PDB file of C-alpha atoms in Angstrom:
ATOM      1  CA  UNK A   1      92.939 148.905  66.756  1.00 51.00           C
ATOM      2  CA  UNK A   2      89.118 149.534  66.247  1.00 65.00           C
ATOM      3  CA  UNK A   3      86.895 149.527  69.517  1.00 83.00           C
ATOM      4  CA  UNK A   4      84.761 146.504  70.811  1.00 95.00           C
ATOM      5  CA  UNK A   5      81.017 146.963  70.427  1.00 96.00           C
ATOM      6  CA  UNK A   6      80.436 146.596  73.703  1.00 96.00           C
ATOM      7  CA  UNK A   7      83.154 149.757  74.422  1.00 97.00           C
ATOM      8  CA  UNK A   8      81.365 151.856  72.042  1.00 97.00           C
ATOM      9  CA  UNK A   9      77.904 150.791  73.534  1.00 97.00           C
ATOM     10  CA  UNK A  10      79.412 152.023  77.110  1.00 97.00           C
ATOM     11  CA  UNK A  11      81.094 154.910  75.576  1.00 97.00           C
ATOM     12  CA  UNK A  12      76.954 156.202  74.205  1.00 97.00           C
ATOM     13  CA  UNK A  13      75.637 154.998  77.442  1.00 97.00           C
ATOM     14  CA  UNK A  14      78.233 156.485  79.422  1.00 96.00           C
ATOM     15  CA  UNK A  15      77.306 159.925  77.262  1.00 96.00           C
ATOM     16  CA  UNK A  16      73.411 159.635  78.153  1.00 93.00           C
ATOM     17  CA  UNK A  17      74.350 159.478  82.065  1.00 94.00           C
ATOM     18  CA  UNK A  18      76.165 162.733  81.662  1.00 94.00           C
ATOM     19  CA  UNK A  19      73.969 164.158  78.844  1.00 91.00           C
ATOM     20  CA  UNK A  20      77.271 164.552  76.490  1.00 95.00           C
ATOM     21  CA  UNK A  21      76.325 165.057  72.838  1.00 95.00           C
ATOM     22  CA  UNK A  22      79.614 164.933  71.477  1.00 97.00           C
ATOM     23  CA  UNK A  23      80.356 161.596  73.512  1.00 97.00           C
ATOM     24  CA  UNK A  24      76.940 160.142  72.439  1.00 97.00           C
ATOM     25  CA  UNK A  25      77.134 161.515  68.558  1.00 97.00           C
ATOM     26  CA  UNK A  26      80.898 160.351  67.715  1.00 98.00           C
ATOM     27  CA  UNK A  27      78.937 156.653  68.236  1.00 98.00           C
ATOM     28  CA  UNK A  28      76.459 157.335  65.452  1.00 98.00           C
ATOM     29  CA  UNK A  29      76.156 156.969  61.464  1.00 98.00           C
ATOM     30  CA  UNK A  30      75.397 160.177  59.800  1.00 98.00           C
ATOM     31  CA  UNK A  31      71.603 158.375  58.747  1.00 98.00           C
ATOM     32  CA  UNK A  32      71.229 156.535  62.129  1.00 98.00           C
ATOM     33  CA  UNK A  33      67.629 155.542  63.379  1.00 98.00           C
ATOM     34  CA  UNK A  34      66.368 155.233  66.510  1.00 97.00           C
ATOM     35  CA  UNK A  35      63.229 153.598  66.975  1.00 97.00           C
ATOM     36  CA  UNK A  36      61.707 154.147  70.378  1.00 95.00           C
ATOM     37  CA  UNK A  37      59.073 151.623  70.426  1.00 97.00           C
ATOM     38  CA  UNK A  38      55.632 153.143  70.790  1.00 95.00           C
ATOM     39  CA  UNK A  39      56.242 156.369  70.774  1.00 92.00           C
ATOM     40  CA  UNK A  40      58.475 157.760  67.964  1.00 93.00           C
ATOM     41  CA  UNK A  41      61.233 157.366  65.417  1.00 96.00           C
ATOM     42  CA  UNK A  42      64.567 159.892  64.835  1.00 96.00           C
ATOM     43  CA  UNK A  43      66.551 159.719  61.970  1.00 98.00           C
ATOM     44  CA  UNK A  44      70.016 161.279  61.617  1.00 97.00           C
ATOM     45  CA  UNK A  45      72.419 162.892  63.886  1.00 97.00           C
ATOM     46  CA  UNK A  46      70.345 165.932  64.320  1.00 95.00           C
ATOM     47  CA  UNK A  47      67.000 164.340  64.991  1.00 95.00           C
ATOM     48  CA  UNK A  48      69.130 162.559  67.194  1.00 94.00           C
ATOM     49  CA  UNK A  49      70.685 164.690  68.934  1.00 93.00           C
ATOM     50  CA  UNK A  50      67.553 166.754  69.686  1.00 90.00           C
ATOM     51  CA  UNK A  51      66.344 163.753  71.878  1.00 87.00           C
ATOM     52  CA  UNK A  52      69.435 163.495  74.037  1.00 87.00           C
ATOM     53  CA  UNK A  53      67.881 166.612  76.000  1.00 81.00           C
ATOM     54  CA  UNK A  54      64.571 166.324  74.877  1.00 81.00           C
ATOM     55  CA  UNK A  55      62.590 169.309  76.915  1.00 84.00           C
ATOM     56  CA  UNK A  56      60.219 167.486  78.190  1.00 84.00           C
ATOM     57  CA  UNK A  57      62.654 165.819  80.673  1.00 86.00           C
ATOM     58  CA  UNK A  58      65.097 167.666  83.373  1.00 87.00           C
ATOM     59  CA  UNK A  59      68.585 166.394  84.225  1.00 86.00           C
ATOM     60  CA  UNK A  60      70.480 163.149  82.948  1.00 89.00           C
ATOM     61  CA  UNK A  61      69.456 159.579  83.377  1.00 92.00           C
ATOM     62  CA  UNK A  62      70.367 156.814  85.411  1.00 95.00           C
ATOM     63  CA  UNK A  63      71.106 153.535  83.354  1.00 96.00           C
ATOM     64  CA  UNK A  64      71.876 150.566  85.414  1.00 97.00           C
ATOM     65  CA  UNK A  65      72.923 148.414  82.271  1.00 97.00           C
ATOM     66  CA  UNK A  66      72.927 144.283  83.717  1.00 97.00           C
ATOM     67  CA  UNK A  67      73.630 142.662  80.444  1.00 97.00           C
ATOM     68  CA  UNK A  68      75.022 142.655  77.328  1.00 96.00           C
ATOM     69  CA  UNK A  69      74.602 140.216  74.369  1.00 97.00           C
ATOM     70  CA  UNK A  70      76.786 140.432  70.994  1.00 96.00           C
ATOM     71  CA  UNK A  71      76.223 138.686  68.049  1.00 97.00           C
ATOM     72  CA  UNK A  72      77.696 139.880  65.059  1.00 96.00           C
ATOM     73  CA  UNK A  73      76.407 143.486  64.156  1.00 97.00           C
ATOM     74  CA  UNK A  74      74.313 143.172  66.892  1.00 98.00           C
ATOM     75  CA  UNK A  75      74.551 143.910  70.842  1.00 98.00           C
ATOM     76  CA  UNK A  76      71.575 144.015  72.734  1.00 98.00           C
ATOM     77  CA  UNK A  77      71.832 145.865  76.376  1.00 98.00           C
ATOM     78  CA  UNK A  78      69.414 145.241  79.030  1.00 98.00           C
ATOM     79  CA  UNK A  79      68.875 147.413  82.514  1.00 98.00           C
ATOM     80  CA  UNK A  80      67.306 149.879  84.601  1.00 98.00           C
ATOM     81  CA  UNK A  81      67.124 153.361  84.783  1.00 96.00           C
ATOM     82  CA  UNK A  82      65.294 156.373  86.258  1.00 95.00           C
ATOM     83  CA  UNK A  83      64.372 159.637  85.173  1.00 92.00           C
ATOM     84  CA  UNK A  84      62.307 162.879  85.338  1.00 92.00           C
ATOM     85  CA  UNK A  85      59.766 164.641  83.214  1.00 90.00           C
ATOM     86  CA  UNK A  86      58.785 168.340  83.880  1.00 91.00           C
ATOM     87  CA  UNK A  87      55.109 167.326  84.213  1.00 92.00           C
ATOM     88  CA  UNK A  88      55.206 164.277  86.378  1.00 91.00           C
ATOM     89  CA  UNK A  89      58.808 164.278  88.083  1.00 92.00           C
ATOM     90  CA  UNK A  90      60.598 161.154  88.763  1.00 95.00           C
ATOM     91  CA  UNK A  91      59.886 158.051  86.931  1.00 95.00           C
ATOM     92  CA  UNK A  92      61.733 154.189  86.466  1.00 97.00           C
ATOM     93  CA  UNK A  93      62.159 152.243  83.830  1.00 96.00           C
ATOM     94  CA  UNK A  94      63.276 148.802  82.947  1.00 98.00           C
ATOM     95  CA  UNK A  95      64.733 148.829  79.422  1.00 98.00           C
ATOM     96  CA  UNK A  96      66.123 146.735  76.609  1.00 98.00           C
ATOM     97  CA  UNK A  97      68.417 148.497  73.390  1.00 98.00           C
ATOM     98  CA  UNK A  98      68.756 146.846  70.280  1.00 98.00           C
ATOM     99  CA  UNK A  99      72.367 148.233  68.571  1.00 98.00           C
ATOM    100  CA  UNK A 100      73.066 147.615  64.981  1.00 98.00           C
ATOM    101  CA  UNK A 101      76.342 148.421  63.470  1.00 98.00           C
ATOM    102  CA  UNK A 102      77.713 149.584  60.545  1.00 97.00           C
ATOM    103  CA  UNK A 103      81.039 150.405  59.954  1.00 95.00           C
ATOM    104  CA  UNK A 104      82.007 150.375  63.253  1.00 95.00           C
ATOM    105  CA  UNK A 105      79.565 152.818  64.235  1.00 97.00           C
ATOM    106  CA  UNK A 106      75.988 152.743  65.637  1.00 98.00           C
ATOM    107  CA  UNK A 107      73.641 152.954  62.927  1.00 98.00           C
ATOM    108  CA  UNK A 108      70.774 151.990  64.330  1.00 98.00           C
ATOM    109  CA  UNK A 109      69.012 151.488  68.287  1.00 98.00           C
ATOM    110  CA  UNK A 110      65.869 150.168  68.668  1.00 98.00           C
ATOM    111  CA  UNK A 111      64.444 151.177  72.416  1.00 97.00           C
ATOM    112  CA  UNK A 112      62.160 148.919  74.366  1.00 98.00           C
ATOM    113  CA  UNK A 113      60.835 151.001  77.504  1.00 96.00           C
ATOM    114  CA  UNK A 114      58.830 149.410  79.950  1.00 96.00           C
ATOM    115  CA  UNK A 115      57.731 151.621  83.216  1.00 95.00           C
ATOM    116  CA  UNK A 116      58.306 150.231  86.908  1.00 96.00           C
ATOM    117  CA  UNK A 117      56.065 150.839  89.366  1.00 79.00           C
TER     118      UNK A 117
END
């Protein structure tokens, strides 16, 4: 029986909060794209997986996910989160993750981040 969307969207969200690669990767298309709105654009698995880490932040997130819409290849997650940078420290964030599928897998994320005061 093939996962849910929505379990394979917790199972990369759950591998953010505890900065697993092999969690957040076994999600992913070989070619997937992730388009961080404003600010830059991965493709593959490798590009990818650079940014799970990415130096300029320390630790793991937090990701309060509050909703979840599905609609076909499509699930769209909405939440909270917090995080720090080296240069500035702690930061929040309010955030909204577009998932396309293909395949089963994730194949593409489209990341709106919007800072909280």
């Amino acid at each position: 029986m093939s996962q849910s969307l929505r379990d394979i969207v917790t199972t990369y969200i759950d591998g953010f909060r505890a900065s697993d690669h092999e969690r957040i990767l076994a999600t992913l298309t070989d070619d997937v794209e992730w388009v961080i709105h404003g600010h830059r654009t991965t493709r593959g698995k490798a590009e990818f997986d650079a940014e799970i880490e990415n130096p300029a932040f320390t630790g793991s997130p937090t990701l309060d996910v509050q909703h979840l819409y599905e609609d076909g290849d499509v699930l769209v997650a909405t939440g909270e989160g917090g995080g720090a940078t080296v240069a500035d420290g702690p930061f929040r964030f309010a955030f909204a993750d577009v998932f396309t599928f293909r395949a089963g897998l994730i194949a593409r994320v489209d990341s709106y981040v919007v800072p909280l005061g």
